[in-house]
PDB file of C-alpha atoms in Angstrom:
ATOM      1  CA  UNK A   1       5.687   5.575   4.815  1.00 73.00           C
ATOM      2  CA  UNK A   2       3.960   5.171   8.241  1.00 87.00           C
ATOM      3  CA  UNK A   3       1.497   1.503   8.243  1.00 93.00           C
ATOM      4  CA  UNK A   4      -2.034   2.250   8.384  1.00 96.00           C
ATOM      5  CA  UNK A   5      -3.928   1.388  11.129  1.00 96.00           C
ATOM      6  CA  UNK A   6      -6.880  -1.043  10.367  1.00 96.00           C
ATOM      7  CA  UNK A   7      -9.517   1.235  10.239  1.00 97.00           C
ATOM      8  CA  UNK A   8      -7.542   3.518   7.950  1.00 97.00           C
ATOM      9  CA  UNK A   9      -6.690   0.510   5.870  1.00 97.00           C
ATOM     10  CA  UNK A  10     -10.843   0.080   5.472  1.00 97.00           C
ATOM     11  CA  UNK A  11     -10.769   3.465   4.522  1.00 98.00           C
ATOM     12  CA  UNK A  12      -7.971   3.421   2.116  1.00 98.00           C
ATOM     13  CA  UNK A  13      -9.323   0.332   0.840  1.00 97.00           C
ATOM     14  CA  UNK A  14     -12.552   2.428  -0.217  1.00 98.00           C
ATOM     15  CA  UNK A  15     -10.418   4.781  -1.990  1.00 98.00           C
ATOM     16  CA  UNK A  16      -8.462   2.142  -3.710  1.00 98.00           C
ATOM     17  CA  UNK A  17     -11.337   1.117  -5.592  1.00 97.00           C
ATOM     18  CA  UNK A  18     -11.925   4.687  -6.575  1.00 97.00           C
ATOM     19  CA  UNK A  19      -8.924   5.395  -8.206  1.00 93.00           C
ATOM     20  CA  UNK A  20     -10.829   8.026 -10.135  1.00 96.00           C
ATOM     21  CA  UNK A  21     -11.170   9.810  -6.855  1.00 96.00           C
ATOM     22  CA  UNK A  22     -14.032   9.783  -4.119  1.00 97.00           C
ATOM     23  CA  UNK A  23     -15.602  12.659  -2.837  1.00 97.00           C
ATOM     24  CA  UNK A  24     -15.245  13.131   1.465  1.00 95.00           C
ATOM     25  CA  UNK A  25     -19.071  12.319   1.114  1.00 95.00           C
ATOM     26  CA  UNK A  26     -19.196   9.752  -0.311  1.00 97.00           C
ATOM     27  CA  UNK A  27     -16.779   7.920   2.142  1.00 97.00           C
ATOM     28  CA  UNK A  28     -18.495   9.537   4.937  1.00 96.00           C
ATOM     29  CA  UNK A  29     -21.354   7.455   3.977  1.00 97.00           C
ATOM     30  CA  UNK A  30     -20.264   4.341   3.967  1.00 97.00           C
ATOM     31  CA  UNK A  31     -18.698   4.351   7.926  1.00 96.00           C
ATOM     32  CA  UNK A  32     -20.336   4.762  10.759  1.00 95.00           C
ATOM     33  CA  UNK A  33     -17.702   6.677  12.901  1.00 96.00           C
ATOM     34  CA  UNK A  34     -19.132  10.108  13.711  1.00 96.00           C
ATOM     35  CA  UNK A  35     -17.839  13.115  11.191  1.00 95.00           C
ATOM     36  CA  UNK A  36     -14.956  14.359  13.036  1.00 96.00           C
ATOM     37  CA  UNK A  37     -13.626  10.915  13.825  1.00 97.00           C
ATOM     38  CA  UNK A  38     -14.040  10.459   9.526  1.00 97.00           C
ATOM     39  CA  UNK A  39     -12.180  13.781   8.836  1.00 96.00           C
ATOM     40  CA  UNK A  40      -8.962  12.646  11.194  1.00 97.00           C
ATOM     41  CA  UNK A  41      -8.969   8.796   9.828  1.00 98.00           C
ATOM     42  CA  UNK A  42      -8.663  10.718   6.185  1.00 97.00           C
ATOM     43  CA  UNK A  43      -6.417  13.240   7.518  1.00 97.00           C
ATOM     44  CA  UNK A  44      -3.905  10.837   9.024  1.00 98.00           C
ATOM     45  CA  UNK A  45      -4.140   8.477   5.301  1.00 98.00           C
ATOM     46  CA  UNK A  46      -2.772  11.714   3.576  1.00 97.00           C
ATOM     47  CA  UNK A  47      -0.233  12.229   6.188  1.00 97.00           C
ATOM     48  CA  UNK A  48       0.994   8.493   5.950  1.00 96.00           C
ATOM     49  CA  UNK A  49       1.411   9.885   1.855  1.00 96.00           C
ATOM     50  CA  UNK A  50      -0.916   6.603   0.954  1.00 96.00           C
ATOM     51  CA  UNK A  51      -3.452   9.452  -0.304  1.00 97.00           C
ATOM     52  CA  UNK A  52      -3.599  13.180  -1.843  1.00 97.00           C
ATOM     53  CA  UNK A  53      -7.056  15.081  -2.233  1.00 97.00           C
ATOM     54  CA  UNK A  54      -8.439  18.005  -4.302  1.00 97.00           C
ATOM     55  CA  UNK A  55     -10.856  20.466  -3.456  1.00 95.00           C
ATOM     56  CA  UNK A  56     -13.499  20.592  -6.518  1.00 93.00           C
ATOM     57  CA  UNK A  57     -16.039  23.358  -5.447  1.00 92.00           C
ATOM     58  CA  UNK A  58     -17.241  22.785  -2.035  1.00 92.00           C
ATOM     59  CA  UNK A  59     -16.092  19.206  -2.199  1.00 94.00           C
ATOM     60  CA  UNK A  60     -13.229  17.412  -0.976  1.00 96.00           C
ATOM     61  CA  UNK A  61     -12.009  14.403  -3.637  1.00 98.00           C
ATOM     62  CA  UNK A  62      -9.609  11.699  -1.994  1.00 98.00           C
ATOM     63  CA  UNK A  63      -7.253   9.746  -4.536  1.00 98.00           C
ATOM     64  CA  UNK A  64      -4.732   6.918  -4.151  1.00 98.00           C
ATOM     65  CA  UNK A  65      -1.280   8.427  -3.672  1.00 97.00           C
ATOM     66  CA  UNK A  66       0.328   4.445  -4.042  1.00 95.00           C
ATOM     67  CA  UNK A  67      -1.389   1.408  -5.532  1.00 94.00           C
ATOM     68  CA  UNK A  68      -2.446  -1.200  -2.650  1.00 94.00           C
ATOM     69  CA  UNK A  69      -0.032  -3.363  -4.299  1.00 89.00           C
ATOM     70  CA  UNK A  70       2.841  -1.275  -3.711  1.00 90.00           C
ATOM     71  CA  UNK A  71       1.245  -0.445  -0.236  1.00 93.00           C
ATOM     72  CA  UNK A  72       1.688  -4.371   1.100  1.00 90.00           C
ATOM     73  CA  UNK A  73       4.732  -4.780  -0.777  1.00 83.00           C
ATOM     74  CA  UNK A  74       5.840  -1.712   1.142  1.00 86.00           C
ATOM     75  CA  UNK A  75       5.064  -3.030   4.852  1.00 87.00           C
ATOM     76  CA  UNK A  76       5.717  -6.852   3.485  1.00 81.00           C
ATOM     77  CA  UNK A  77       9.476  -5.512   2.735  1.00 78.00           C
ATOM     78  CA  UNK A  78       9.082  -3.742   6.367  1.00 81.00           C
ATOM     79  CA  UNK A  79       8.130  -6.759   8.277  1.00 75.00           C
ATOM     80  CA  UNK A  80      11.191  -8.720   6.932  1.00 71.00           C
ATOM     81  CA  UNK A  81      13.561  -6.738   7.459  1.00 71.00           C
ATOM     82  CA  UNK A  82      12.113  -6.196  11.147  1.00 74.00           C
ATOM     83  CA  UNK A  83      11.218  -9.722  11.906  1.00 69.00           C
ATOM     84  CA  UNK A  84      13.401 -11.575  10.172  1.00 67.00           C
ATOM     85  CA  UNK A  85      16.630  -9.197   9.616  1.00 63.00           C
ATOM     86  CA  UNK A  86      16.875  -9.505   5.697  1.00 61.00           C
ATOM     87  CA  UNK A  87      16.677  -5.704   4.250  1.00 61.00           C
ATOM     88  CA  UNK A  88      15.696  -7.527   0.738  1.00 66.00           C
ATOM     89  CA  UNK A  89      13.354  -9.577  -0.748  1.00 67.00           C
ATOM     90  CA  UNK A  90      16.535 -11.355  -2.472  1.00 72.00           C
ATOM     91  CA  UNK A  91      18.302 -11.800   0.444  1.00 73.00           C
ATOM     92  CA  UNK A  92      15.452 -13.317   1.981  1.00 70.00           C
ATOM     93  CA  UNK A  93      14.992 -15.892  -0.990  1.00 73.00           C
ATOM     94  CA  UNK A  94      18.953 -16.477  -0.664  1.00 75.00           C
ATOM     95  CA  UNK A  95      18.381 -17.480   2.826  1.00 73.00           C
ATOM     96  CA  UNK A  96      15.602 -19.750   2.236  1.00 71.00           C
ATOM     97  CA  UNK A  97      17.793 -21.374  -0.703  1.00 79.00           C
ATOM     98  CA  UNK A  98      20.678 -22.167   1.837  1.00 80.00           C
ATOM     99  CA  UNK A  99      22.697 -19.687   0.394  1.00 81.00           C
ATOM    100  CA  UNK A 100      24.145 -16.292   1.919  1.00 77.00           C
ATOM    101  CA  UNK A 101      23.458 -14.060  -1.113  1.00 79.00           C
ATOM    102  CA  UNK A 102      22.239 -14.157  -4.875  1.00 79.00           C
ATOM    103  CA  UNK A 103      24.642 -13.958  -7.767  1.00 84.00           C
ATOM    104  CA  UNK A 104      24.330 -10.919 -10.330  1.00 85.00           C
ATOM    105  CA  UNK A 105      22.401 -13.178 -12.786  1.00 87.00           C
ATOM    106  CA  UNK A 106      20.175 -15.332 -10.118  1.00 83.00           C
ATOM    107  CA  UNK A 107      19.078 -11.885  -8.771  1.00 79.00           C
ATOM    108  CA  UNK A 108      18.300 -11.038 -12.515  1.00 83.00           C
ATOM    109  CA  UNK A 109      16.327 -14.256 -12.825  1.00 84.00           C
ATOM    110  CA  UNK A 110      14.443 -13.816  -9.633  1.00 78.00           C
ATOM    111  CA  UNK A 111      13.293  -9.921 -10.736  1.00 80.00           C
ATOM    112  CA  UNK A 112      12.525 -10.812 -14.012  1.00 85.00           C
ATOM    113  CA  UNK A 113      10.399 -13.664 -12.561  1.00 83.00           C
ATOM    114  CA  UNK A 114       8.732 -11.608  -9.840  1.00 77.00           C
ATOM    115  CA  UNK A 115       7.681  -9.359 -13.146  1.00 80.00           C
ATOM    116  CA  UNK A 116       6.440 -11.774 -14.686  1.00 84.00           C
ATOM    117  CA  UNK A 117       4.538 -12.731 -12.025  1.00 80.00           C
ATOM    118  CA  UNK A 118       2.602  -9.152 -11.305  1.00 76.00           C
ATOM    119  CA  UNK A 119       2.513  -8.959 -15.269  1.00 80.00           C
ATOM    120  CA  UNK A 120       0.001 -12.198 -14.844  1.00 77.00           C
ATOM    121  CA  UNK A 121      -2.493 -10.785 -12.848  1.00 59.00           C
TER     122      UNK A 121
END
């Protein structure tokens, strides 16, 4: 998945909160960009795959393709691994531990916790 650009991201964000769906209209109300600069943001948000959208009569419905949750976890996961060289969260919390790598059960631990943790919210 390709990162959204910030004004796509505002746009996505929109849709986010519509996870129902949000008609083209509706969204084109809310920026100020002119129409055809509206129809390419949306058209490059489905071809990133963070949105789909349904024609219902002679309106266009936008919906979220991924949660934004999985979105930033997504480009977090992509900014370690470019920035910082680990290609896992769990490598990454090895590293900051002092160690090299987790065991089979620490790695357990540490998903089970992370779980727990989005199970919170």
């Amino acid at each position: 998945m390709n990162r959204l650009s910030l004004t796509e991201y505002q746009f996505m964000e929109i849709i986010w909160q519509h996870s129902e769906g949000i008609s083209s209209a509706e969204i084109y109300d809310i920026f100020p960009q002119s129409l055809s600069t509206k129809s390419t943001i949306l058209s490059r948000i489905l071809k990133k795959g963070c949105a789909i959208c349904k024609r219902k009569g002679k309106q266009v419905y936008y919906y979220p393709k991924i949660t934004k949750r999985e979105y930033e976890k997504l480009i977090f996961q992509e900014d370690i691994e470019k920035n910082m060289g680990f290609s896992s969260f769990q490598k990454l919390f090895a590293a900051f531990c002092g160690k090299s790598k987790l065991t089979t059960e620490q790695t357990q631990q540490l998903e089970r916790l992370i779980e727990q943790l989005e199970n919170d919210e």
